[in-house]
Amino acid sequence: MSFINNLINGISLGSVYAIIALGYTMVYGIAKMLNFAHGDIIMVGAYICFFVCSGAGLSPILGILAAVLVCTVLGIVIEQLAYKPLRQVTSLAVLITAIGVSYFLQNAAQLLWTSNPRIFPAIFGNGGVQLGGDLTIPYKTLVTIGACVIIMVALILFTGKTRTGKAMRACSEDKDAAQLMGININSTISLTFAIGSALAAIAGVLLCAAYPKLIPTTGSMPGIKAFTAAVFGGIGSIPGAFLGGILLGVIEIFSSAYLSTELANAIVFLVLIVILLVKPTGLLGKKISEKV
Amino acid sequence: MLKVDKINVYYEKIHAIKDVSFEVNPGEVVALIGANGAGKTTTLHTITGLIRPESGQITYSDGEGGQLDLTKMPPHKMVAKGLAHVPEGRRIFLQMTVLENLEMGAFCKGKASKEDLDNVFARFPRLEERKKQIAGTLSGGEQQMLAMGRALMSHPKLLMLDEPSMGLSPILVEQIFDIIAELHKSGTTILLVEQNAEMALQIADRAYVLESGHVVMTGTGAELAASEEIRKAYLGG
Ligand SMILES: Nc1ncnc2c1ncn2[C@@H]1O[C@H](COP(=O)(O)OP(=O)(O)OP(=O)(O)O)[C@@H](O)[C@H]1O
Ligand SMILES: [Mg+2]
């Protein structure tokens, strides 16, 4: 495969990571917790889309909408039932709970849908755009990259320009002060989980459009990678999650194309460690010291 | 306007506030003074619901009839009732711009109106010059101005200030107290927590002295400033 092809595949995979990482980073920013179940929401989204499209034979648009809807509700419910009661306890307890929720979702998926792999339909068709020579960009790749860019721009506008988005940033900085401004913390946290989970649903569909084998653990590895991407870019930062995701995807594809398929993941994490050694807050992470 | 009645507040086993009662009447400046760890901040946090008392009553009336039981009200609903709290250490949103901080101050009103912004900028011209600046890069004095400006955006009826003079140079302290006096003149009721007892007693109509969680003394600002005990304990002779 040509260099350009690898690059495009890397950006495409990276876009999926970026969309997941955006959810990770937003939830982390507001709830100050690593929602390890985030990856499994991806899997649920992919299954929902699979059943609507392949099972019921409805249009992919409906499949995506259903996935987004179910995951949004699921995200809110998980937050309310599992995380909200733990707001005042140590973050370690919350982390363990998140890991529990992750296993719960995987096991529930296994019970409901068995661990037999499903083959995700080619919902974006098999064609592509011919770019001269032997270079063809598949539609699914274009959709994935396009979706990622649109989502990032939308999130930047939302958090930067809207009243609700600014309130969200205020909450992520200082919950008590935000409450004193009249901001409802609970609904802000719910909204964040809703947005993060909706993004996870979209990521699930895009991921499976590119890698169609769907099993109950489909979301784990991309979830961990996206978490890595979020840290890579600077956790809490939206452009950081985007950049981190894209870089991670490109490094992964290049490592497996030119170095070693087996070691691709190890190389990804090696690069992460080196970057964090040089810049502990991640690529775009920043820390403003408080003045007294 | 605000009536705190025999509240008791605990941090786990630490009994931080013990049967504290006091009142703030409409139009007054009331000072709450006391040494480090006396429980001043805890008292304010209890009023705005960031901490809940184990027992006791806190009632607030916004002057439009109706008594509100603050111990049962979610903190985020209070600012819409005219209760603004400038917390200890300013607690501005450091990564947001000056303008965004002011917009958050007006969150309960919906959008920040141009008029309200102009009012704050008239009071604190520094903030207007720096409205696009990230708040974390402001100087300490500017941050205090921003914290007060942010609270003013909600049109408070009762403004609670927790150590507004903390860490400021004497000139800035004067300036901040001038602003408090102006706000008072324009009809805002003020509950002022201060370490700087001298300044606080000068400006206060009445004051309460808090000592390890108890109210140990109360009187007019002038009475307390003249009292032997207070002079010894808080005014350096
Ligand atoms: N979060 C907390 N956990 C446990 N104890 C606390 C907490 N916050 C305050 N305290 C304790 O409660 C007591 C009152 O503290 P508070 O902050 O109200 O004092 P203060 O009068 O505001 O003091 P300062 O002038 O130093 O700000 C102190 O003994 C303090 O150690
Ligand atoms: Mg204090």
Coordinates of C-alpha atoms and ligand atoms in Angstrom, one line a residue:
Chain A
M1 CA 0.0 0.0 0.0
S2 CA 1.2 3.5 -0.8
F3 CA 2.3 6.0 1.7
I4 CA -0.7 8.2 0.9
N5 CA -3.0 5.3 1.4
N6 CA -1.5 4.6 4.8
L7 CA -1.7 8.2 5.8
I8 CA -5.4 8.4 4.9
N9 CA -6.1 5.2 6.7
G10 CA -4.2 6.5 9.7
I11 CA -6.2 9.8 9.7
S12 CA -9.4 7.8 9.4
L13 CA -8.6 5.5 12.3
G14 CA -7.3 8.5 14.1
S15 CA -10.6 10.3 13.5
V16 CA -12.5 7.5 15.3
Y17 CA -10.1 7.7 18.2
A18 CA -10.5 11.4 18.2
I19 CA -14.3 11.2 18.4
I20 CA -14.0 8.8 21.3
A21 CA -11.3 10.9 22.9
L22 CA -13.5 14.0 22.7
G23 CA -16.1 12.2 24.9
Y24 CA -13.4 11.0 27.3
T25 CA -11.9 14.4 27.7
M26 CA -15.2 16.2 28.2
V27 CA -16.4 13.8 30.8
Y28 CA -13.0 14.0 32.5
G29 CA -13.1 17.7 32.4
I30 CA -16.4 18.0 34.1
A31 CA -16.7 14.9 36.3
K32 CA -13.0 14.6 36.9
M33 CA -13.3 10.9 36.4
L34 CA -12.0 8.4 33.9
N35 CA -15.1 6.8 32.5
F36 CA -13.6 3.4 31.6
A37 CA -17.0 2.3 30.4
H38 CA -16.8 4.9 27.7
G39 CA -15.3 2.3 25.3
D40 CA -18.2 -0.1 25.9
I41 CA -20.8 2.5 25.0
I42 CA -19.1 2.4 21.5
M43 CA -19.8 -1.3 21.4
V44 CA -23.5 -0.8 22.4
G45 CA -23.9 1.9 19.7
A46 CA -22.4 -0.4 17.1
Y47 CA -24.8 -3.2 18.1
I48 CA -27.8 -1.0 18.0
C49 CA -26.9 0.3 14.5
F50 CA -26.2 -3.3 13.4
F51 CA -29.6 -4.5 14.5
V52 CA -31.5 -1.6 13.0
C53 CA -29.7 -1.9 9.7
S54 CA -28.9 -5.6 9.3
G55 CA -31.6 -7.0 11.6
A56 CA -34.6 -4.8 10.8
G57 CA -33.3 -3.8 7.4
L58 CA -33.9 -0.1 8.0
S59 CA -31.8 2.7 6.6
P60 CA -28.4 3.5 8.0
I61 CA -29.5 7.0 9.0
L62 CA -32.1 5.4 11.3
G63 CA -29.5 3.0 12.5
I64 CA -27.2 5.8 13.5
L65 CA -30.0 7.9 15.1
A66 CA -31.1 4.9 17.1
A67 CA -27.5 4.2 18.2
V68 CA -27.1 7.8 19.3
L69 CA -30.4 7.9 21.1
V70 CA -29.8 4.6 23.0
C71 CA -26.3 5.5 23.9
T72 CA -27.2 9.0 25.1
V73 CA -29.9 7.6 27.4
L74 CA -27.5 4.8 28.5
G75 CA -24.8 7.4 29.3
I76 CA -27.1 9.5 31.4
V77 CA -28.5 6.4 33.2
I78 CA -25.0 5.1 34.0
E79 CA -24.0 8.5 35.4
Q80 CA -27.1 8.7 37.6
L81 CA -27.0 5.2 38.9
A82 CA -23.3 4.4 39.2
Y83 CA -21.4 7.6 39.4
K84 CA -23.6 10.2 40.9
P85 CA -23.9 8.5 44.3
L86 CA -20.1 8.5 44.4
R87 CA -19.5 12.3 43.9
Q88 CA -18.1 12.8 47.4
V89 CA -15.9 9.7 47.7
T90 CA -12.3 9.1 46.6
S91 CA -11.6 9.0 42.9
L92 CA -10.2 5.5 43.3
A93 CA -13.6 4.2 44.2
V94 CA -15.1 5.9 41.2
L95 CA -12.4 4.4 38.9
I96 CA -13.2 0.9 40.2
T97 CA -16.9 1.5 39.7
A98 CA -16.2 2.6 36.1
I99 CA -14.3 -0.6 35.5
G100 CA -17.2 -2.5 37.0
V101 CA -19.6 -0.7 34.7
S102 CA -17.4 -1.5 31.8
Y103 CA -17.5 -5.3 32.6
F104 CA -21.2 -5.1 33.3
L105 CA -21.8 -3.7 29.8
Q106 CA -19.6 -6.3 28.2
N107 CA -21.3 -9.1 30.0
A108 CA -24.7 -7.8 29.4
A109 CA -23.9 -7.6 25.7
Q110 CA -22.6 -11.2 25.8
L111 CA -25.9 -12.3 27.4
L112 CA -28.1 -10.4 25.0
W113 CA -26.2 -10.8 21.8
T114 CA -23.8 -13.7 22.5
S115 CA -20.1 -13.5 21.7
N116 CA -20.5 -14.8 18.1
P117 CA -19.0 -12.1 15.9
R118 CA -21.5 -10.1 13.8
I119 CA -20.4 -8.7 10.5
F120 CA -21.3 -5.0 10.5
P121 CA -23.0 -4.0 7.2
A122 CA -21.2 -1.7 4.8
I123 CA -23.6 1.2 5.6
F124 CA -21.6 3.7 3.6
G125 CA -21.4 1.5 0.5
N126 CA -18.3 -0.1 -0.9
G127 CA -17.5 2.7 -3.4
G128 CA -15.2 5.6 -3.1
V129 CA -13.8 8.7 -4.7
Q130 CA -11.2 8.1 -7.4
L131 CA -8.4 10.5 -7.0
G132 CA -6.4 9.6 -10.1
G133 CA -3.8 6.9 -10.3
D134 CA -4.6 3.9 -8.1
L135 CA -5.7 6.2 -5.2
T136 CA -9.3 5.7 -4.2
I137 CA -10.7 7.1 -1.0
P138 CA -13.6 4.9 0.3
Y139 CA -16.8 6.8 1.2
K140 CA -16.6 5.4 4.8
T141 CA -13.2 7.1 5.1
L142 CA -14.5 10.4 3.9
V143 CA -17.5 10.2 6.2
T144 CA -15.3 9.3 9.2
I145 CA -12.8 12.1 8.7
G146 CA -15.6 14.6 7.8
A147 CA -17.7 13.6 10.9
C148 CA -14.6 14.0 13.1
V149 CA -13.9 17.5 11.8
I150 CA -17.5 18.6 12.1
I151 CA -17.8 17.2 15.6
M152 CA -14.7 19.0 16.8
V153 CA -15.6 22.3 15.3
A154 CA -19.1 22.0 16.7
L155 CA -17.7 21.3 20.2
I156 CA -15.3 24.2 20.0
L157 CA -18.2 26.5 19.1
F158 CA -20.4 25.0 21.7
T159 CA -18.0 25.4 24.6
G160 CA -16.6 28.7 23.4
K161 CA -19.7 30.6 22.3
T162 CA -22.8 29.3 23.9
R163 CA -24.1 30.0 27.4
T164 CA -24.5 26.4 28.3
G165 CA -21.1 25.5 26.9
K166 CA -19.4 28.2 28.9
A167 CA -21.2 27.0 32.0
M168 CA -19.8 23.6 31.3
R169 CA -16.3 25.1 31.3
A170 CA -17.0 26.9 34.5
C171 CA -18.1 23.6 36.1
S172 CA -15.0 21.9 34.9
E173 CA -12.9 24.5 36.6
D174 CA -14.7 25.0 39.9
K175 CA -17.9 23.3 40.8
D176 CA -18.6 25.3 43.9
A177 CA -18.0 28.6 42.2
A178 CA -20.1 27.5 39.3
Q179 CA -23.0 26.7 41.7
L180 CA -22.7 30.2 43.2
M181 CA -23.2 31.5 39.7
G182 CA -26.5 29.6 39.5
I183 CA -25.2 26.8 37.3
N184 CA -26.9 23.5 38.0
I185 CA -24.0 21.0 38.4
N186 CA -26.2 17.9 38.1
S187 CA -27.7 18.8 34.9
T188 CA -24.4 20.0 33.5
I189 CA -22.8 16.6 34.3
S190 CA -25.7 14.8 32.8
L191 CA -25.4 16.9 29.6
T192 CA -21.7 16.1 29.4
F193 CA -22.4 12.3 29.7
A194 CA -25.1 12.7 27.1
I195 CA -22.8 14.4 24.7
G196 CA -19.9 12.0 25.3
S197 CA -22.1 9.0 24.9
A198 CA -23.7 10.3 21.7
L199 CA -20.2 10.8 20.3
A200 CA -19.3 7.2 21.4
A201 CA -22.3 5.9 19.5
I202 CA -21.1 7.7 16.3
A203 CA -17.6 6.4 16.9
G204 CA -18.9 2.9 17.2
V205 CA -20.7 3.1 13.9
L206 CA -17.7 4.6 12.2
L207 CA -15.3 2.1 13.8
C208 CA -17.4 -0.9 12.7
A209 CA -17.9 0.6 9.2
A210 CA -14.1 0.3 8.8
Y211 CA -13.5 -2.8 10.9
P212 CA -16.7 -4.8 10.6
K213 CA -16.2 -7.6 13.1
L214 CA -18.5 -6.8 16.0
I215 CA -18.2 -8.6 19.4
P216 CA -19.0 -7.5 23.0
T217 CA -15.4 -6.5 23.6
T218 CA -15.1 -4.4 20.4
G219 CA -15.0 -1.2 22.3
S220 CA -12.4 -2.0 24.9
M221 CA -9.2 -1.5 22.9
P222 CA -10.4 1.6 21.0
G223 CA -11.6 3.0 24.3
I224 CA -8.2 2.5 25.9
K225 CA -6.5 4.0 22.8
A226 CA -8.8 6.9 22.8
F227 CA -8.1 7.5 26.4
T228 CA -4.4 7.5 25.6
A229 CA -5.1 9.9 22.8
A230 CA -6.9 12.2 25.2
V231 CA -3.9 12.1 27.6
F232 CA -1.5 12.5 24.6
G233 CA -3.3 15.7 23.5
G234 CA -3.7 17.0 27.0
I235 CA -6.7 15.7 28.9
G236 CA -9.5 18.2 29.2
S237 CA -8.6 19.9 26.0
I238 CA -10.9 19.5 23.0
P239 CA -8.3 20.4 20.3
G240 CA -5.9 18.2 22.2
A241 CA -8.2 15.2 22.0
F242 CA -8.6 15.8 18.3
L243 CA -4.9 16.1 17.7
G244 CA -4.0 13.2 20.0
G245 CA -6.6 11.0 18.3
I246 CA -5.3 11.7 14.8
L247 CA -1.7 11.3 15.7
L248 CA -2.4 8.1 17.5
G249 CA -4.2 6.6 14.5
V250 CA -1.4 7.7 12.1
I251 CA 1.3 6.3 14.3
E252 CA -0.5 3.1 14.7
I253 CA -1.1 2.5 11.0
F254 CA 2.4 3.6 10.1
S255 CA 4.0 1.3 12.7
S256 CA 2.1 -1.6 11.5
A257 CA 2.7 -0.9 7.9
Y258 CA 6.5 -0.1 8.1
L259 CA 7.7 -1.6 11.4
S260 CA 5.7 -4.5 12.8
T261 CA 2.0 -5.3 13.0
E262 CA 2.5 -7.1 16.3
L263 CA 4.4 -4.2 17.9
A264 CA 2.1 -1.4 16.6
N265 CA 0.4 -1.0 19.9
A266 CA 3.6 -1.1 21.9
I267 CA 5.1 1.6 19.6
V268 CA 2.0 3.8 20.1
F269 CA 2.4 3.7 23.8
L270 CA 6.2 4.2 23.6
V271 CA 5.6 7.4 21.7
L272 CA 3.0 8.5 24.3
I273 CA 5.5 7.9 27.1
V274 CA 8.2 9.9 25.4
I275 CA 5.8 12.8 24.7
L276 CA 4.6 12.8 28.3
L277 CA 8.2 12.8 29.6
V278 CA 8.9 15.9 27.5
K279 CA 5.6 17.6 28.1
P280 CA 3.8 16.1 31.1
T281 CA 0.5 18.0 30.4
G282 CA 0.2 16.5 26.9
L283 CA 0.6 18.3 23.6
L284 CA -2.0 21.0 24.2
G285 CA -2.6 20.6 27.9
K286 CA -2.0 23.7 29.9
K287 CA -1.9 24.7 33.5
I288 CA -2.3 28.2 34.7
S289 CA -1.1 28.6 38.2
E290 CA -3.4 30.2 40.7
K291 CA -2.5 33.6 42.0
V292 CA -2.9 34.4 45.7
Chain B
M1 CA -33.2 40.0 55.5
L2 CA -31.0 37.1 56.6
K3 CA -31.4 35.3 59.8
V4 CA -29.0 32.6 61.0
D5 CA -30.4 30.8 63.9
K6 CA -28.4 28.4 66.1
I7 CA -26.6 26.6 63.3
N8 CA -24.2 23.8 64.0
V9 CA -21.8 22.6 61.3
Y10 CA -19.5 19.6 61.4
Y11 CA -16.6 18.5 59.2
E12 CA -16.7 14.8 59.9
K13 CA -16.1 14.9 63.6
I14 CA -14.8 18.5 63.8
H15 CA -17.5 20.7 65.2
A16 CA -16.7 23.9 63.3
I17 CA -19.7 26.1 64.0
K18 CA -21.4 25.9 67.3
D19 CA -24.9 27.4 67.8
V20 CA -24.1 30.4 65.7
S21 CA -26.9 33.0 65.4
F22 CA -26.8 36.4 63.7
E23 CA -28.9 38.6 61.6
V24 CA -28.4 41.0 58.7
N25 CA -31.1 43.6 58.2
P26 CA -31.9 45.3 54.8
G27 CA -29.4 48.0 54.0
E28 CA -26.8 47.1 56.6
V29 CA -23.2 46.3 56.3
V30 CA -22.6 43.5 58.8
A31 CA -19.0 42.3 59.5
L32 CA -18.1 38.9 60.7
I33 CA -14.6 39.0 62.1
G34 CA -12.4 36.4 63.8
A35 CA -9.0 34.8 63.8
N36 CA -7.9 32.1 61.3
G37 CA -10.0 29.0 61.7
A38 CA -12.7 30.7 63.7
G39 CA -15.3 29.5 61.2
K40 CA -16.1 32.6 59.1
T41 CA -15.8 30.9 55.7
T42 CA -17.7 27.9 57.0
T43 CA -20.5 30.2 58.0
L44 CA -20.8 31.7 54.6
H45 CA -20.6 28.3 52.9
T46 CA -23.4 27.1 55.1
I47 CA -25.5 30.1 54.1
T48 CA -25.1 29.4 50.4
G49 CA -25.6 25.7 50.9
L50 CA -22.1 24.5 49.9
I51 CA -22.1 22.8 53.3
R52 CA -25.3 21.9 55.2
P53 CA -25.8 22.5 58.9
E54 CA -26.5 19.6 61.2
S55 CA -29.1 21.7 63.0
G56 CA -30.4 25.2 63.0
Q57 CA -32.3 27.5 60.7
I58 CA -31.2 29.9 58.0
T59 CA -34.0 32.1 56.6
Y60 CA -33.7 34.7 53.9
S61 CA -36.3 37.1 52.6
D62 CA -35.6 39.0 49.4
G63 CA -37.9 41.8 50.3
E64 CA -40.7 40.5 48.0
G65 CA -42.6 38.7 50.7
G66 CA -41.9 35.1 51.5
Q67 CA -39.3 33.5 53.7
L68 CA -36.9 31.1 52.1
D69 CA -35.4 28.3 54.1
L70 CA -31.9 28.3 52.8
T71 CA -30.9 25.0 54.4
K72 CA -33.3 23.3 52.0
M73 CA -32.5 25.2 48.9
P74 CA -30.0 23.9 46.3
P75 CA -27.0 26.3 46.1
H76 CA -27.5 27.1 42.4
K77 CA -31.0 28.5 43.0
M78 CA -29.8 31.1 45.5
V79 CA -28.2 33.6 43.2
A80 CA -31.5 34.2 41.4
K81 CA -33.0 35.2 44.7
G82 CA -30.5 38.0 45.1
L83 CA -27.9 36.2 47.2
A84 CA -24.4 36.6 45.9
H85 CA -21.3 35.1 47.5
V86 CA -17.8 36.1 46.6
P87 CA -15.9 33.2 48.0
E88 CA -12.6 33.2 49.8
G89 CA -9.7 33.2 47.4
R90 CA -11.9 34.8 44.7
R91 CA -12.5 31.5 42.8
I92 CA -12.8 33.2 39.5
F93 CA -12.7 30.9 36.5
L94 CA -9.0 31.1 35.8
Q95 CA -9.0 29.6 32.3
M96 CA -11.9 31.8 31.1
T97 CA -11.6 35.4 29.9
V98 CA -12.6 38.3 32.0
L99 CA -15.7 38.8 29.9
E100 CA -16.7 35.2 30.2
N101 CA -16.3 35.3 33.9
L102 CA -18.7 38.3 34.0
E103 CA -21.1 36.4 31.7
M104 CA -21.1 33.5 34.2
G105 CA -21.9 36.1 36.9
A106 CA -25.1 36.8 34.9
F107 CA -25.8 33.2 34.3
C108 CA -29.0 33.3 36.3
K109 CA -30.2 36.2 34.2
G110 CA -29.7 34.4 31.0
K111 CA -27.6 36.6 28.8
A112 CA -25.3 39.3 30.3
S113 CA -26.8 42.6 29.3
K114 CA -24.7 45.4 27.9
E115 CA -26.0 47.7 30.6
D116 CA -24.8 45.4 33.4
L117 CA -21.4 44.9 31.8
D118 CA -21.0 48.7 31.4
N119 CA -21.9 49.2 35.0
V120 CA -19.3 46.8 36.1
F121 CA -16.7 48.3 33.7
A122 CA -17.6 51.8 35.1
R123 CA -16.8 50.6 38.6
F124 CA -13.7 48.6 37.5
P125 CA -12.2 50.3 34.4
R126 CA -9.3 47.8 34.6
L127 CA -11.6 45.0 33.8
E128 CA -12.8 46.7 30.6
E129 CA -9.2 47.1 29.4
R130 CA -8.6 43.5 30.0
K131 CA -11.8 41.9 29.1
K132 CA -10.3 39.5 26.5
Q133 CA -7.5 38.5 28.9
I134 CA -7.5 35.0 30.5
A135 CA -8.5 35.6 34.1
G136 CA -5.6 33.5 35.5
T137 CA -3.1 36.0 34.1
L138 CA -4.7 38.9 36.0
S139 CA -2.9 40.4 39.0
G140 CA -4.2 39.5 42.5
G141 CA -6.0 42.9 42.8
E142 CA -7.5 42.6 39.4
Q143 CA -8.7 39.1 40.2
Q144 CA -10.5 40.5 43.3
M145 CA -12.1 43.2 41.2
L146 CA -13.2 40.5 38.7
A147 CA -14.7 38.4 41.5
M148 CA -16.7 41.3 42.8
G149 CA -17.7 42.4 39.3
R150 CA -18.8 38.9 38.6
A151 CA -21.0 38.9 41.7
L152 CA -22.5 42.3 40.7
M153 CA -23.6 41.0 37.4
S154 CA -26.4 39.1 39.2
H155 CA -27.8 42.3 40.8
P156 CA -27.4 41.0 44.4
K157 CA -29.6 42.2 47.1
L158 CA -27.4 40.6 49.7
L159 CA -23.7 40.5 48.8
M160 CA -21.5 38.2 50.9
L161 CA -17.8 38.9 50.7
D162 CA -15.2 36.5 52.1
E163 CA -11.9 38.4 52.8
P164 CA -11.9 40.7 49.9
S165 CA -8.7 42.3 51.1
M166 CA -6.8 39.1 51.3
G167 CA -3.3 39.4 49.8
L168 CA -3.8 42.9 48.5
S169 CA -1.5 45.9 49.0
P170 CA -2.8 48.7 51.4
I171 CA -3.8 50.9 48.5
L172 CA -5.8 48.2 46.9
V173 CA -7.4 47.3 50.2
E174 CA -8.5 51.0 50.5
Q175 CA -9.9 50.8 47.0
I176 CA -11.8 47.6 47.6
F177 CA -13.3 49.1 50.8
D178 CA -14.3 52.2 48.9
I179 CA -16.1 50.1 46.5
I180 CA -17.9 48.2 49.3
A181 CA -18.9 51.6 50.8
E182 CA -20.3 52.7 47.4
L183 CA -22.2 49.5 46.9
H184 CA -23.7 49.9 50.3
K185 CA -24.7 53.5 49.5
S186 CA -26.4 52.3 46.4
G187 CA -28.6 50.0 48.5
T188 CA -26.9 46.7 48.5
T189 CA -26.9 44.8 51.8
I190 CA -23.5 43.4 52.7
L191 CA -22.2 40.6 54.8
L192 CA -18.5 41.1 55.1
V193 CA -16.1 38.5 56.4
E194 CA -12.7 40.0 57.2
Q195 CA -9.4 39.3 58.9
N196 CA -8.7 43.0 58.6
A197 CA -10.8 43.9 61.6
E198 CA -9.8 47.5 61.6
M199 CA -11.1 48.2 58.1
A200 CA -14.1 46.0 58.5
L201 CA -15.2 47.7 61.8
Q202 CA -14.9 51.1 60.2
I203 CA -17.3 50.3 57.5
A204 CA -19.7 48.0 59.4
D205 CA -23.0 49.1 60.9
R206 CA -22.8 46.1 63.1
A207 CA -20.3 43.2 63.6
Y208 CA -20.1 39.8 65.2
V209 CA -16.9 38.3 66.5
L210 CA -16.4 34.6 65.9
E211 CA -14.0 32.6 68.0
S212 CA -13.5 28.8 67.5
G213 CA -17.0 28.4 66.1
H214 CA -18.8 30.6 68.7
V215 CA -20.2 34.1 68.4
V216 CA -18.4 35.7 71.4
M217 CA -19.3 39.3 70.9
T218 CA -21.5 41.6 69.0
G219 CA -22.2 45.3 68.7
T220 CA -22.0 48.2 66.3
G221 CA -18.8 48.7 64.4
A222 CA -17.8 51.6 66.5
E223 CA -18.6 49.8 69.8
L224 CA -16.4 46.9 68.9
A225 CA -13.6 49.0 67.5
A226 CA -13.6 50.8 70.9
S227 CA -13.7 47.6 73.0
E228 CA -10.6 46.8 75.0
E229 CA -10.8 43.1 74.2
I230 CA -11.2 43.5 70.5
R231 CA -8.4 46.0 70.4
K232 CA -6.1 43.5 72.1
A233 CA -7.1 40.5 70.1
Y234 CA -7.7 41.9 66.6
L235 CA -6.4 45.4 66.3
G236 CA -2.9 45.0 67.6
G237 CA -3.3 46.9 70.9
Ligands
LIG1 N1 -13.1 21.0 54.4 C1 -12.8 21.0 55.7 N2 -12.6 19.8 56.3 C2 -12.3 19.7 57.6 N3 -12.2 20.8 58.4 C3 -12.4 22.0 57.8 C4 -12.7 22.1 56.4 N4 -12.8 23.5 56.2 C5 -12.6 24.1 57.3 N5 -12.3 23.2 58.3 C6 -12.0 23.6 59.7 O1 -13.1 24.3 60.2 C7 -12.7 25.4 61.0 C8 -13.2 26.7 60.5 O2 -12.6 27.0 59.2 P1 -13.0 28.2 58.3 O3 -12.4 28.1 57.0 O4 -14.4 28.5 58.4 O5 -12.2 29.4 59.1 P2 -12.1 30.9 58.8 O6 -12.7 31.7 60.0 O7 -12.7 31.2 57.5 O8 -10.5 31.1 58.8 P3 -9.6 32.0 57.8 O9 -9.7 33.4 58.4 O10 -8.2 31.4 58.0 O11 -10.1 31.9 56.4 C9 -11.1 25.3 61.0 O12 -10.7 24.7 62.2 C10 -10.8 24.5 59.8 O13 -9.7 23.7 60.0
MG2 MG -11.9 31.9 55.7

